[in-house]
Coordinates of C-alpha atoms and ligand atoms in Angstrom, one line a residue:
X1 CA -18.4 1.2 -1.3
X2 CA -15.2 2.0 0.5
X3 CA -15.5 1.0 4.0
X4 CA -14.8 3.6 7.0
X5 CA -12.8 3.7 10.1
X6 CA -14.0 6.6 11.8
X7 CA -12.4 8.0 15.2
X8 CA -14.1 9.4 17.4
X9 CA -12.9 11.5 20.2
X10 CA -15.7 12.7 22.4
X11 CA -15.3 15.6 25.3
X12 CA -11.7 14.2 25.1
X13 CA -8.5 16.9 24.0
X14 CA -7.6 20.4 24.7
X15 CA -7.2 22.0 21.2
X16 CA -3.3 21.8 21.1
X17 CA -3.6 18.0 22.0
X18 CA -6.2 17.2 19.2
X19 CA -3.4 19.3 17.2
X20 CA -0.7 17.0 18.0
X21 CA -2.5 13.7 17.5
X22 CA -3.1 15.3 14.1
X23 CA 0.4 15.6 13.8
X24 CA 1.6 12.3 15.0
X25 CA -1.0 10.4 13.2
X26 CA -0.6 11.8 9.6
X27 CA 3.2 10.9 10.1
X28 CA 2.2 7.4 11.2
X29 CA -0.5 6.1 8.5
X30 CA 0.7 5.0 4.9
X31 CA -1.2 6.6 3.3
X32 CA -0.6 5.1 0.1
X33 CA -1.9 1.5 1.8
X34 CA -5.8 2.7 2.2
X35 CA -7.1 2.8 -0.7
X36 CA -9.7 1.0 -0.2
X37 CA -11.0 2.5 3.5
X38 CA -11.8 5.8 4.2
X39 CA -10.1 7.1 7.2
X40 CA -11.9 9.7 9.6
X41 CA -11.5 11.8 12.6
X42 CA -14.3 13.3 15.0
X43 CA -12.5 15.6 17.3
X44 CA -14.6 18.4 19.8
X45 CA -16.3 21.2 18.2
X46 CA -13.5 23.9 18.6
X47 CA -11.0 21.9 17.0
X48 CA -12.7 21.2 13.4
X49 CA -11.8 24.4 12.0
X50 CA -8.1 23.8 12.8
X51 CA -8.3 20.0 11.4
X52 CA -9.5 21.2 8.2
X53 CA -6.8 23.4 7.4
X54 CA -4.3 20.8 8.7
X55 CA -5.7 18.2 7.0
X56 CA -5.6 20.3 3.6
X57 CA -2.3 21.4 4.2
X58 CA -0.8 17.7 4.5
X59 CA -2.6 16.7 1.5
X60 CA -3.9 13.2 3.1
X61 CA -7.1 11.6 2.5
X62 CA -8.1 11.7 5.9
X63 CA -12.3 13.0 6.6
X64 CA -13.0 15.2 8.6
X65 CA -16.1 14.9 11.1
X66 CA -18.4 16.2 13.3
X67 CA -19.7 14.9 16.6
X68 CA -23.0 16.4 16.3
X69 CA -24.9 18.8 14.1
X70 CA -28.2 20.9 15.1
X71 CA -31.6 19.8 14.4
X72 CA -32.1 23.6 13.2
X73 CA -30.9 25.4 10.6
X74 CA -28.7 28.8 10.7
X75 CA -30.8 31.2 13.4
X76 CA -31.3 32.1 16.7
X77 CA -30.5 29.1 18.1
X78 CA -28.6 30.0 20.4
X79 CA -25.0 27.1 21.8
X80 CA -26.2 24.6 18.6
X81 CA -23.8 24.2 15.5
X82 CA -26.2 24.0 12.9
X83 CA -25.0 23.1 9.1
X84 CA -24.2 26.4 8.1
X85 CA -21.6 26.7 10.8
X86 CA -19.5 24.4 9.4
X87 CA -20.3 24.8 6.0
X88 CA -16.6 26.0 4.3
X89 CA -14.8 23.2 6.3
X90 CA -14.8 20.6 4.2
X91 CA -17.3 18.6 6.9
X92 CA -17.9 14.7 5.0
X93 CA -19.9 13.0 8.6
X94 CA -21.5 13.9 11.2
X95 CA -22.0 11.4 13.9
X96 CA -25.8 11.6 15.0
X97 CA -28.1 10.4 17.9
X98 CA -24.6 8.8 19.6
X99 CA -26.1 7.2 23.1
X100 CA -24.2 9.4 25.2
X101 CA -26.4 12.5 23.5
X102 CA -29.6 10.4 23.9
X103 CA -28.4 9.3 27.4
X104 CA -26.6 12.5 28.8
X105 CA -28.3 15.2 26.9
X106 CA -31.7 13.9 26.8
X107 CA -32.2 13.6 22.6
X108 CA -35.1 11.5 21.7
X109 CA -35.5 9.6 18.0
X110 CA -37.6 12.6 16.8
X111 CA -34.7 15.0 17.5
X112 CA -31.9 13.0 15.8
X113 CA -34.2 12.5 12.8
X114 CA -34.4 16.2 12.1
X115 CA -30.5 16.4 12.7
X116 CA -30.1 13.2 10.0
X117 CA -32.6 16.0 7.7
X118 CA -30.0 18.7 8.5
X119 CA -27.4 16.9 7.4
X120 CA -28.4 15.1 4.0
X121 CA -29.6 18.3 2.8
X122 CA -26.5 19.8 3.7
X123 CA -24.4 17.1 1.8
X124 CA -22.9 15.6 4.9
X125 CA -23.2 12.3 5.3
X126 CA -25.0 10.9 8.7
X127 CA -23.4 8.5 10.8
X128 CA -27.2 7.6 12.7
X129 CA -26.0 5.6 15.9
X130 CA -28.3 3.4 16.8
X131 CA -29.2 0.3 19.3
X132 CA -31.8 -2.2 19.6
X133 CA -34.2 -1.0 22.1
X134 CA -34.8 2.1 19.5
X135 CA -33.7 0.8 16.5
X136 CA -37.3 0.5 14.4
X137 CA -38.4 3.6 16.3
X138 CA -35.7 5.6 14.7
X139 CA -35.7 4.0 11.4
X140 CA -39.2 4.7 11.2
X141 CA -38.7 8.9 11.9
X142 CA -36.2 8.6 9.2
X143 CA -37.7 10.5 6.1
X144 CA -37.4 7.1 3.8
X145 CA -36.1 9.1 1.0
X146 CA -33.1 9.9 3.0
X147 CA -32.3 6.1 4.0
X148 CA -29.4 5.4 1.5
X149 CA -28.2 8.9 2.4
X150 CA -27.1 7.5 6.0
X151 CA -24.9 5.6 7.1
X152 CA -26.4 3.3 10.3
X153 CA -24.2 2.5 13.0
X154 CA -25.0 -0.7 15.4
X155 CA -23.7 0.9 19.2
X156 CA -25.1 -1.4 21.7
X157 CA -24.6 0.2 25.0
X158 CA -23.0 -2.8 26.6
X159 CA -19.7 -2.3 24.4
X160 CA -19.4 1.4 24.2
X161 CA -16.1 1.9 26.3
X162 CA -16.3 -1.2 28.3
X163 CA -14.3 -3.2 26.6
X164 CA -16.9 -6.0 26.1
X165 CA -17.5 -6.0 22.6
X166 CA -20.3 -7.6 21.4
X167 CA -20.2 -11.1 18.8
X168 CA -19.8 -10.4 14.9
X169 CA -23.0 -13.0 15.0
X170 CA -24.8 -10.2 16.8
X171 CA -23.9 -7.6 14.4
X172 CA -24.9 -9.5 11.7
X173 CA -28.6 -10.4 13.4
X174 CA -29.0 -6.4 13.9
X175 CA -27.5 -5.3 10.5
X176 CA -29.9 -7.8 8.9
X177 CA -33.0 -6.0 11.0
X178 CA -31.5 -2.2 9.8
X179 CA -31.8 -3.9 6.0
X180 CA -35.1 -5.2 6.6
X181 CA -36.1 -1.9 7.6
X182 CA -34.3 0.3 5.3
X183 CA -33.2 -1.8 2.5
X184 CA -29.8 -2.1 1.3
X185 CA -28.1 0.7 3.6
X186 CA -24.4 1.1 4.4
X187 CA -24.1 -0.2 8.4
X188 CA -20.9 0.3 10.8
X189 CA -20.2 -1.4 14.2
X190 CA -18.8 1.0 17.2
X191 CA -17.9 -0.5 20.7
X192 CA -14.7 -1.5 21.9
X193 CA -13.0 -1.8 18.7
X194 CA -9.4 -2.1 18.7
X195 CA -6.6 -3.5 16.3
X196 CA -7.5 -6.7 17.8
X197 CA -10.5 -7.0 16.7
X198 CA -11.3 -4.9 13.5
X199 CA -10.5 -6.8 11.2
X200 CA -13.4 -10.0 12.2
X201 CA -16.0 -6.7 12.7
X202 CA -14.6 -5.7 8.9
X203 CA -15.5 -9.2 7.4
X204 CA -19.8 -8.2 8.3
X205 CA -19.3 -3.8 9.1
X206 CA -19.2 -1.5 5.9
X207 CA -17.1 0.3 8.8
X208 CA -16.6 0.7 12.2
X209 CA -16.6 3.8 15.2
X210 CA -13.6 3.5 17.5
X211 CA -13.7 5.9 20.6
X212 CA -11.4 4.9 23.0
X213 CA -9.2 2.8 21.0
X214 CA -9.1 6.1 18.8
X215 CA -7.3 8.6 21.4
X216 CA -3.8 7.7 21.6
X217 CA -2.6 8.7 17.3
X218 CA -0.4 5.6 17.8
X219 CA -3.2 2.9 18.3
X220 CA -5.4 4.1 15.7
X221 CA -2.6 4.2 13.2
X222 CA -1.6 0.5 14.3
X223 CA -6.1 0.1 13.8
X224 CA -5.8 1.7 10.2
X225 CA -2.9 -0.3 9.6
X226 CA -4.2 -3.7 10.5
X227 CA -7.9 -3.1 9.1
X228 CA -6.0 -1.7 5.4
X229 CA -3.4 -5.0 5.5
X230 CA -6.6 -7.8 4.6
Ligands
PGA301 P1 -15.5 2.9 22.3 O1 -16.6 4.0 21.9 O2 -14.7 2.6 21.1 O3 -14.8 3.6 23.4 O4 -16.3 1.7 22.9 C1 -17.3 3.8 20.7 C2 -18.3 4.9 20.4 O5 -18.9 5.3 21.4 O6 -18.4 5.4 19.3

């Protein structure tokens, strides 16, 4: 399994500024050097369809993917995205049940296990963000057919844009208790990842989630480059 190194921009970017980090950071990776990584962006909503056909133009193996996806399908559903939406654009992962949606937006466990349903049946793979306090209760709403559909990522709240990034020991413990659950799953790290430290997250992570570190095309070409060079 190739590992991933996923960006993840948030409510960050006007459309023209995701545009030029495109730009910048397609010019700034060798491409030829990641081979063995997957390399992913996660800009805003309005910006996907753009990204696509950038991305398809530049011919680069970069993924393209979303931040979110509905629980429902296509319908009157009225501000969601739902699958169908961004069906034609070449979508590979959607982030899912990130803490800021749990913590800002109010989604509970049951509601980001019908978006993880969503999005296996839909062929894009779900990134399922999860942290300790929740951890089993989500796992457990989790049809366990879709399991090695998902991709589980360890956030623990401390570390997510603080700049306190938790032990690889720690992500180890909690990666072990995912496995327990679930079996032998793919499982990512995301909080306060930088070039500085991917690579030790790398040696335990089938991946990591960078937000912050991810903003500036520069720094997350200098991540790419540092996490591709081991
Ligand atoms: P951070 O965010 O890299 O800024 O800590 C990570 C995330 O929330 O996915």
């Amino acid at each position: 399994m190739k590992k991933i190194l996923m960006a993840n921009f948030k409510s960050n970017k006007s459309v023209e500024e995701s545009n030029q980090w495109l730009d910048e950071f397609v010019k700034q990776v060798s491409w030829n050097n990641v081979g063995n990584f997957i390399v992913g962006v996660a800009p805003a909503f309005p910006s996907v369809e753009e990204f696509s056909h950038k991305i398809t133009e530049a011919r680069v193996p970069l993924k393209l993917a979303t931040q979110d996806i509905s629980a429902y399908p296509a319908g009157s559903y009225t501000g969601a995205v739902s699958v169908r939406n961004v069906a034609d654009l070449g979508i590979s992962y959607a982030i899912i049940g990130h803490s800021e949606r749990r913590r800002y937006f109010e989604e509970t466990s049951e509601l980001v296990a019908k978006k993880v349903t969503q999005s296996v049946d839909n062929n894009i793979i779900p990134l399922v963000c999860i942290d300790e306090p929740y951890l089993e209760e989500q796992i457990n709403l989790i049809d366990t057919n879709m399991y090695n559909k998902c991709v589980f990522v360890y956030e623990p709240l401390s570390a997510i844009g603080t700049g306190d990034n938790v032990s690889v020991g720690l992500v180890k413990e909690v990666f072990a208790k995912i496995r327990a659950l679930c079996g032998d799953v793919q499982c990512m790290y995301g909080g306060s990842v930088t070039d500085q430290n991917v690579s030790e997250y790398l040696l335990v992570a089938d991946g990591v989630l960078v937000g912050s570190f991810s903003l500036k095309a520069t720094d997350f070409a200098k991540l790419v480059a540092t996490a591709t060079a081991v």
